[in-house]
C-alpha cells in the first residue's frame, strides 16, 4: 500500500506484506525453569549495582524463594567475590553450564567463574559479549528459579541492549547515588527502559547517608539526596536508601554477603513477594 508506514503493530489491514512482530527473546533450555527475571541497572558505573543485586538475592533467598544471579557485567564482574565463590564452573554431558551455588543455595553464573584467573581481563567486542549473555541464559541449567536477578553493566551499550531485547525481563530496578548529576543518569536508564517496553519497579539510592554511631544522625556525605524528587519526576517509587555502612563493604570483600544481619531492602522484598 502507498500509505504504508511499515509499522504493522499499529495497522489492522490484512495485506500481503503484513509482518507479525518477531519474538527476539533467547529461549531457555527445556530443562531450565525461571519464573521471574529482574534486571538491576544504572546509567553509570560505581553506584553499587552489584551490591544491590546481592542484597536483593539474599533477601529473597531468606524469604524462602529459590534465587539465581546472572552476572551480565561481563567486563566488570564482581558478584562471585561478594559470595566467596572462586571455583570454576563446569558443564553437563549435554554441554549445559551448571551454576555455582553459594553457602545458602543461591545459583550464580559469572564470567569470572570461567576465566583462568579472577584478574584476567575480558577484552571482547560487542557480538562476543552478546553471545556470552545468550549462553548464560539459554545454555545454563537454571533449575526451578523463582527469582533471577540480572546484574547489568552500566550505561546503554551493547550488553544492556542485548539483555533488554533478548531476556524476558519482568521489570528493572534503577540504582543511583545522591549526586545532583543523578537526575540525568536516571533519566537515561528510564528512557531506555521505556523505549524497550520494560517495566520499571522503582529506584534505589546507594551511599545515601552515613549514620553517626554516637547519636544516630544521618550525615549526607555526598550532598543532599535528590532521589525523592527524581522519583516524583518520573512517577517511580523509591524502594530503598542504602547507607554507607562499613559492614556492607566488609561483607562484600570477605565473601560473606549472606551473613549480613541488616539488608536495608525490606520494601523491595515485600514488593517482589506481592507480585509473585
mmCIF file of C-alpha atoms in Angstrom:
data_model
loop_
_atom_site.group_PDB
_atom_site.id
_atom_site.type_symbol
_atom_site.label_atom_id
_atom_site.label_comp_id
_atom_site.label_asym_id
_atom_site.label_seq_id
_atom_site.Cartn_x
_atom_site.Cartn_y
_atom_site.Cartn_z
ATOM 1 C CA UNK A 1 0.000 0.000 0.000
ATOM 2 C CA UNK A 2 1.269 3.508 -0.863
ATOM 3 C CA UNK A 3 0.289 4.825 2.578
ATOM 4 C CA UNK A 4 2.045 2.015 4.473
ATOM 5 C CA UNK A 5 4.086 3.173 7.456
ATOM 6 C CA UNK A 6 5.811 -0.232 7.790
ATOM 7 C CA UNK A 7 4.563 -0.408 11.405
ATOM 8 C CA UNK A 8 2.340 -3.484 11.378
ATOM 9 C CA UNK A 9 1.726 -3.239 15.134
ATOM 10 C CA UNK A 10 -0.451 -0.143 14.617
ATOM 11 C CA UNK A 11 -2.240 -1.344 11.484
ATOM 12 C CA UNK A 12 -5.302 -3.574 11.216
ATOM 13 C CA UNK A 13 -5.063 -4.204 7.464
ATOM 14 C CA UNK A 14 -4.530 -7.792 6.388
ATOM 15 C CA UNK A 15 -2.373 -7.096 3.338
ATOM 16 C CA UNK A 16 0.069 -9.454 1.644
ATOM 17 C CA UNK A 17 3.104 -7.626 3.031
ATOM 18 C CA UNK A 18 1.918 -7.771 6.646
ATOM 19 C CA UNK A 19 4.664 -8.883 9.040
ATOM 20 C CA UNK A 20 3.947 -10.105 12.538
ATOM 21 C CA UNK A 21 6.286 -8.882 15.303
ATOM 22 C CA UNK A 22 9.178 -11.260 15.956
ATOM 23 C CA UNK A 23 9.998 -12.598 19.394
ATOM 24 C CA UNK A 24 13.692 -11.806 19.864
ATOM 25 C CA UNK A 25 13.957 -13.415 23.304
ATOM 26 C CA UNK A 26 16.521 -16.157 23.790
ATOM 27 C CA UNK A 27 14.822 -19.421 24.717
ATOM 28 C CA UNK A 28 15.525 -21.149 27.998
ATOM 29 C CA UNK A 29 16.783 -24.701 27.732
ATOM 30 C CA UNK A 30 13.980 -27.241 28.098
ATOM 31 C CA UNK A 31 15.485 -28.451 31.394
ATOM 32 C CA UNK A 32 15.546 -24.936 32.860
ATOM 33 C CA UNK A 33 12.761 -23.042 34.599
ATOM 34 C CA UNK A 34 12.784 -19.381 35.635
ATOM 35 C CA UNK A 35 9.612 -17.691 36.885
ATOM 36 C CA UNK A 36 10.591 -14.030 37.362
ATOM 37 C CA UNK A 37 13.522 -12.037 35.963
ATOM 38 C CA UNK A 38 14.524 -8.690 37.478
ATOM 39 C CA UNK A 39 17.276 -6.526 35.994
ATOM 40 C CA UNK A 40 19.360 -4.209 38.146
ATOM 41 C CA UNK A 41 20.607 -1.280 36.067
ATOM 42 C CA UNK A 42 22.346 2.065 36.341
ATOM 43 C CA UNK A 43 23.209 4.858 33.965
ATOM 44 C CA UNK A 44 26.819 4.964 35.212
ATOM 45 C CA UNK A 45 29.306 2.745 36.989
ATOM 46 C CA UNK A 46 30.325 2.747 40.615
ATOM 47 C CA UNK A 47 26.907 3.344 42.150
ATOM 48 C CA UNK A 48 26.537 -0.030 43.873
ATOM 49 C CA UNK A 49 24.569 -2.024 41.350
ATOM 50 C CA UNK A 50 26.265 -5.331 42.211
ATOM 51 C CA UNK A 51 25.842 -4.620 45.912
ATOM 52 C CA UNK A 52 22.124 -4.023 45.393
ATOM 53 C CA UNK A 53 21.815 -7.184 43.302
ATOM 54 C CA UNK A 54 23.479 -9.221 46.024
ATOM 55 C CA UNK A 55 21.307 -7.764 48.783
ATOM 56 C CA UNK A 56 18.132 -8.486 46.810
ATOM 57 C CA UNK A 57 19.215 -12.052 46.111
ATOM 58 C CA UNK A 58 19.988 -12.653 49.784
ATOM 59 C CA UNK A 59 16.703 -11.058 50.844
ATOM 60 C CA UNK A 60 14.564 -13.195 48.544
ATOM 61 C CA UNK A 61 16.545 -16.302 49.482
ATOM 62 C CA UNK A 62 15.824 -15.631 53.161
ATOM 63 C CA UNK A 63 12.150 -15.210 52.279
ATOM 64 C CA UNK A 64 12.119 -18.819 51.104
ATOM 65 C CA UNK A 65 12.474 -18.437 47.339
ATOM 66 C CA UNK A 66 14.888 -20.209 45.019
ATOM 67 C CA UNK A 67 17.141 -17.463 43.674
ATOM 68 C CA UNK A 68 19.606 -17.160 40.812
ATOM 69 C CA UNK A 69 22.010 -14.387 39.803
ATOM 70 C CA UNK A 70 23.179 -13.839 36.248
ATOM 71 C CA UNK A 71 26.245 -11.598 36.320
ATOM 72 C CA UNK A 72 25.774 -9.835 32.977
ATOM 73 C CA UNK A 73 28.517 -7.302 33.690
ATOM 74 C CA UNK A 74 30.914 -9.298 31.524
ATOM 75 C CA UNK A 75 33.827 -6.860 31.568
ATOM 76 C CA UNK A 76 33.485 -5.934 35.251
ATOM 77 C CA UNK A 77 32.128 -8.982 37.100
ATOM 78 C CA UNK A 78 32.007 -8.715 40.884
ATOM 79 C CA UNK A 79 29.160 -10.952 42.056
ATOM 80 C CA UNK A 80 31.306 -14.063 42.819
ATOM 81 C CA UNK A 81 33.584 -12.137 45.188
ATOM 82 C CA UNK A 82 30.651 -10.975 47.300
ATOM 83 C CA UNK A 83 29.624 -14.580 47.887
ATOM 84 C CA UNK A 84 33.095 -16.080 48.261
ATOM 85 C CA UNK A 85 32.852 -18.079 45.017
ATOM 86 C CA UNK A 86 36.158 -18.923 43.351
ATOM 87 C CA UNK A 87 35.865 -22.386 41.790
ATOM 88 C CA UNK A 88 35.380 -22.602 38.041
ATOM 89 C CA UNK A 89 32.012 -23.599 36.622
ATOM 90 C CA UNK A 90 31.596 -26.993 34.971
ATOM 91 C CA UNK A 91 29.202 -28.403 32.404
ATOM 92 C CA UNK A 92 26.890 -31.351 31.898
ATOM 93 C CA UNK A 93 27.357 -34.054 29.278
ATOM 94 C CA UNK A 94 24.911 -32.107 27.086
ATOM 95 C CA UNK A 95 27.134 -29.026 27.289
ATOM 96 C CA UNK A 96 24.969 -27.013 29.720
ATOM 97 C CA UNK A 97 26.666 -24.707 32.221
ATOM 98 C CA UNK A 98 25.981 -25.697 35.828
ATOM 99 C CA UNK A 99 25.712 -22.590 38.063
ATOM 100 C CA UNK A 100 27.881 -22.233 41.126
ATOM 101 C CA UNK A 101 25.979 -22.346 44.415
ATOM 102 C CA UNK A 102 26.526 -20.109 47.430
ATOM 103 C CA UNK A 103 26.532 -21.380 51.001
ATOM 104 C CA UNK A 104 22.819 -20.617 51.336
ATOM 105 C CA UNK A 105 21.786 -22.040 47.965
ATOM 106 C CA UNK A 106 21.809 -19.091 45.535
ATOM 107 C CA UNK A 107 22.739 -20.116 41.973
ATOM 108 C CA UNK A 108 25.340 -17.856 40.319
ATOM 109 C CA UNK A 109 26.759 -17.640 36.801
ATOM 110 C CA UNK A 110 29.544 -15.149 36.084
ATOM 111 C CA UNK A 111 32.331 -14.841 33.553
ATOM 112 C CA UNK A 112 34.793 -14.662 36.451
ATOM 113 C CA UNK A 113 33.953 -18.292 37.206
ATOM 114 C CA UNK A 114 35.023 -19.283 33.691
ATOM 115 C CA UNK A 115 38.306 -17.383 33.319
ATOM 116 C CA UNK A 116 41.747 -18.818 34.060
ATOM 117 C CA UNK A 117 42.236 -16.294 36.866
ATOM 118 C CA UNK A 118 39.979 -13.749 38.542
ATOM 119 C CA UNK A 119 42.174 -10.907 37.290
ATOM 120 C CA UNK A 120 42.157 -11.970 33.628
ATOM 121 C CA UNK A 121 40.703 -9.035 31.653
ATOM 122 C CA UNK A 122 37.809 -9.564 29.260
ATOM 123 C CA UNK A 123 38.784 -7.741 26.069
ATOM 124 C CA UNK A 124 35.934 -8.687 23.746
ATOM 125 C CA UNK A 125 33.812 -6.780 21.251
ATOM 126 C CA UNK A 126 30.027 -6.441 21.370
ATOM 127 C CA UNK A 127 28.975 -9.539 19.362
ATOM 128 C CA UNK A 128 31.081 -11.828 21.556
ATOM 129 C CA UNK A 129 29.691 -10.240 24.723
ATOM 130 C CA UNK A 130 26.160 -10.741 23.399
ATOM 131 C CA UNK A 131 26.864 -14.397 22.744
ATOM 132 C CA UNK A 132 28.000 -14.836 26.358
ATOM 133 C CA UNK A 133 24.678 -13.416 27.553
ATOM 134 C CA UNK A 134 22.889 -15.942 25.333
ATOM 135 C CA UNK A 135 24.934 -18.774 26.844
ATOM 136 C CA UNK A 136 24.269 -17.576 30.390
ATOM 137 C CA UNK A 137 20.524 -17.621 29.688
ATOM 138 C CA UNK A 138 19.917 -20.397 27.155
ATOM 139 C CA UNK A 139 22.808 -22.769 27.778
ATOM 140 C CA UNK A 140 22.772 -22.812 31.573
ATOM 141 C CA UNK A 141 20.901 -25.285 33.763
ATOM 142 C CA UNK A 142 18.666 -22.937 35.757
ATOM 143 C CA UNK A 143 16.627 -25.325 37.911
ATOM 144 C CA UNK A 144 13.333 -24.108 39.382
ATOM 145 C CA UNK A 145 14.390 -20.490 39.871
ATOM 146 C CA UNK A 146 11.672 -18.333 41.445
ATOM 147 C CA UNK A 147 13.580 -15.048 41.048
ATOM 148 C CA UNK A 148 16.550 -14.389 38.823
ATOM 149 C CA UNK A 149 18.431 -11.132 39.298
ATOM 150 C CA UNK A 150 20.467 -9.882 36.347
ATOM 151 C CA UNK A 151 23.348 -7.623 37.357
ATOM 152 C CA UNK A 152 23.787 -5.486 34.260
ATOM 153 C CA UNK A 153 26.722 -3.325 33.170
ATOM 154 C CA UNK A 154 26.256 0.450 33.377
ATOM 155 C CA UNK A 155 25.099 2.597 30.504
ATOM 156 C CA UNK A 156 23.112 1.838 27.371
ATOM 157 C CA UNK A 157 25.656 -0.069 25.277
ATOM 158 C CA UNK A 158 25.759 -3.484 23.628
ATOM 159 C CA UNK A 159 25.297 -5.716 26.671
ATOM 160 C CA UNK A 160 22.421 -3.792 28.329
ATOM 161 C CA UNK A 161 20.707 -3.644 24.933
ATOM 162 C CA UNK A 162 21.177 -7.402 24.453
ATOM 163 C CA UNK A 163 19.681 -8.103 27.874
ATOM 164 C CA UNK A 164 16.712 -5.789 27.276
ATOM 165 C CA UNK A 165 15.992 -7.301 23.876
ATOM 166 C CA UNK A 166 16.827 -10.937 24.475
ATOM 167 C CA UNK A 167 15.829 -11.841 28.040
ATOM 168 C CA UNK A 168 12.179 -11.646 29.156
ATOM 169 C CA UNK A 169 12.569 -9.106 31.961
ATOM 170 C CA UNK A 170 9.615 -8.763 34.302
ATOM 171 C CA UNK A 171 10.977 -5.435 35.471
ATOM 172 C CA UNK A 172 14.078 -3.451 36.333
ATOM 173 C CA UNK A 173 15.304 -1.568 39.374
ATOM 174 C CA UNK A 174 17.452 1.509 38.765
ATOM 175 C CA UNK A 175 20.333 2.170 41.175
ATOM 176 C CA UNK A 176 21.622 5.705 41.668
ATOM 177 C CA UNK A 177 23.743 7.791 44.043
ATOM 178 C CA UNK A 178 22.994 11.120 45.785
ATOM 179 C CA UNK A 179 24.943 13.458 43.497
ATOM 180 C CA UNK A 180 22.948 16.091 41.613
ATOM 181 C CA UNK A 181 24.163 14.590 38.327
ATOM 182 C CA UNK A 182 21.966 11.577 39.120
ATOM 183 C CA UNK A 183 18.893 13.181 37.533
ATOM 184 C CA UNK A 184 20.401 12.946 34.070
ATOM 185 C CA UNK A 185 21.809 9.463 34.707
ATOM 186 C CA UNK A 186 18.495 8.076 35.952
ATOM 187 C CA UNK A 187 16.739 9.747 33.041
ATOM 188 C CA UNK A 188 18.843 7.791 30.542
ATOM 189 C CA UNK A 189 18.028 4.480 32.226
ATOM 190 C CA UNK A 190 14.332 5.356 32.490
ATOM 191 C CA UNK A 191 14.080 6.350 28.851
ATOM 192 C CA UNK A 192 15.902 3.245 27.665
ATOM 193 C CA UNK A 193 13.525 1.025 29.634
ATOM 194 C CA UNK A 194 10.531 2.845 28.194
ATOM 195 C CA UNK A 195 11.869 2.514 24.663
ATOM 196 C CA UNK A 196 12.318 -1.220 25.222
ATOM 197 C CA UNK A 197 8.881 -1.586 26.890
ATOM 198 C CA UNK A 198 10.364 -2.951 30.127
ATOM 199 C CA UNK A 199 8.533 -2.110 33.389
ATOM 200 C CA UNK A 200 10.452 -0.049 35.964
ATOM 201 C CA UNK A 201 9.761 -1.243 39.502
ATOM 202 C CA UNK A 202 11.446 1.660 41.246
ATOM 203 C CA UNK A 203 14.643 3.383 42.352
ATOM 204 C CA UNK A 204 17.346 2.520 44.864
ATOM 205 C CA UNK A 205 19.746 5.146 46.193
ATOM 206 C CA UNK A 206 23.094 3.789 47.336
ATOM 207 C CA UNK A 207 25.546 5.676 49.583
ATOM 208 C CA UNK A 208 22.551 7.719 50.666
ATOM 209 C CA UNK A 209 23.834 8.670 54.112
ATOM 210 C CA UNK A 210 26.233 7.809 56.915
ATOM 211 C CA UNK A 211 24.706 7.087 60.300
ATOM 212 C CA UNK A 212 26.578 8.607 63.228
ATOM 213 C CA UNK A 213 27.494 5.747 65.588
ATOM 214 C CA UNK A 214 27.035 8.008 68.647
ATOM 215 C CA UNK A 215 23.775 9.875 68.031
ATOM 216 C CA UNK A 216 22.251 8.073 65.044
ATOM 217 C CA UNK A 217 22.018 11.250 62.955
ATOM 218 C CA UNK A 218 22.094 10.769 59.189
ATOM 219 C CA UNK A 219 25.022 12.587 57.578
ATOM 220 C CA UNK A 220 24.768 13.362 53.856
ATOM 221 C CA UNK A 221 28.392 12.680 52.894
ATOM 222 C CA UNK A 222 27.822 13.199 49.161
ATOM 223 C CA UNK A 223 25.392 16.078 49.486
ATOM 224 C CA UNK A 224 21.665 16.202 49.934
ATOM 225 C CA UNK A 225 19.683 13.422 48.291
ATOM 226 C CA UNK A 226 17.675 14.157 45.151
ATOM 227 C CA UNK A 227 16.201 10.693 44.737
ATOM 228 C CA UNK A 228 12.743 11.546 46.069
ATOM 229 C CA UNK A 229 12.245 14.439 43.670
ATOM 230 C CA UNK A 230 13.582 12.325 40.803
ATOM 231 C CA UNK A 231 11.161 9.567 41.745
ATOM 232 C CA UNK A 232 8.342 12.108 41.681
ATOM 233 C CA UNK A 233 9.509 13.445 38.327
ATOM 234 C CA UNK A 234 9.363 10.002 36.704
ATOM 235 C CA UNK A 235 6.452 8.727 38.827
ATOM 236 C CA UNK A 236 8.587 5.950 40.306
ATOM 237 C CA UNK A 237 8.718 4.765 43.926
ATOM 238 C CA UNK A 238 11.945 4.986 45.925
ATOM 239 C CA UNK A 239 12.357 1.407 47.140
ATOM 240 C CA UNK A 240 15.436 1.770 49.342
ATOM 241 C CA UNK A 241 18.080 4.197 50.554
ATOM 242 C CA UNK A 242 21.227 2.245 51.310
ATOM 243 C CA UNK A 243 23.634 3.821 53.809
ATOM 244 C CA UNK A 244 27.403 3.969 53.749
ATOM 245 C CA UNK A 245 27.812 1.017 56.082
ATOM 246 C CA UNK A 246 31.292 -0.467 56.674
ATOM 247 C CA UNK A 247 29.625 -3.806 57.362
ATOM 248 C CA UNK A 248 28.318 -3.913 53.785
ATOM 249 C CA UNK A 249 31.763 -3.267 52.316
ATOM 250 C CA UNK A 250 33.399 -5.744 54.672
ATOM 251 C CA UNK A 251 30.884 -8.488 53.859
ATOM 252 C CA UNK A 252 31.408 -7.939 50.132
ATOM 253 C CA UNK A 253 35.200 -8.001 50.397
ATOM 254 C CA UNK A 254 35.199 -11.137 52.552
ATOM 255 C CA UNK A 255 32.591 -13.018 50.518
ATOM 256 C CA UNK A 256 30.063 -13.023 53.348
ATOM 257 C CA UNK A 257 27.067 -11.186 51.885
ATOM 258 C CA UNK A 258 24.777 -13.944 53.123
ATOM 259 C CA UNK A 259 25.892 -13.370 56.717
ATOM 260 C CA UNK A 260 24.711 -9.751 56.907
ATOM 261 C CA UNK A 261 22.129 -9.028 59.583
ATOM 262 C CA UNK A 262 20.772 -5.785 58.092
ATOM 263 C CA UNK A 263 19.970 -5.760 54.350
ATOM 264 C CA UNK A 264 18.076 -2.416 54.097
ATOM 265 C CA UNK A 265 15.822 -3.767 51.320
ATOM 266 C CA UNK A 266 12.703 -4.963 53.170
ATOM 267 C CA UNK A 267 10.459 -2.839 50.932
ATOM 268 C CA UNK A 268 11.864 -4.481 47.794
ATOM 269 C CA UNK A 269 11.353 -7.968 49.193
ATOM 270 C CA UNK A 270 7.738 -7.183 50.037
ATOM 271 C CA UNK A 271 7.166 -5.687 46.579
ATOM 272 C CA UNK A 272 8.530 -8.751 44.792
ATOM 273 C CA UNK A 273 6.595 -11.110 47.042
ATOM 274 C CA UNK A 274 3.376 -9.243 46.291
ATOM 275 C CA UNK A 275 3.987 -9.558 42.549
ATOM 276 C CA UNK A 276 4.971 -13.206 42.667
#
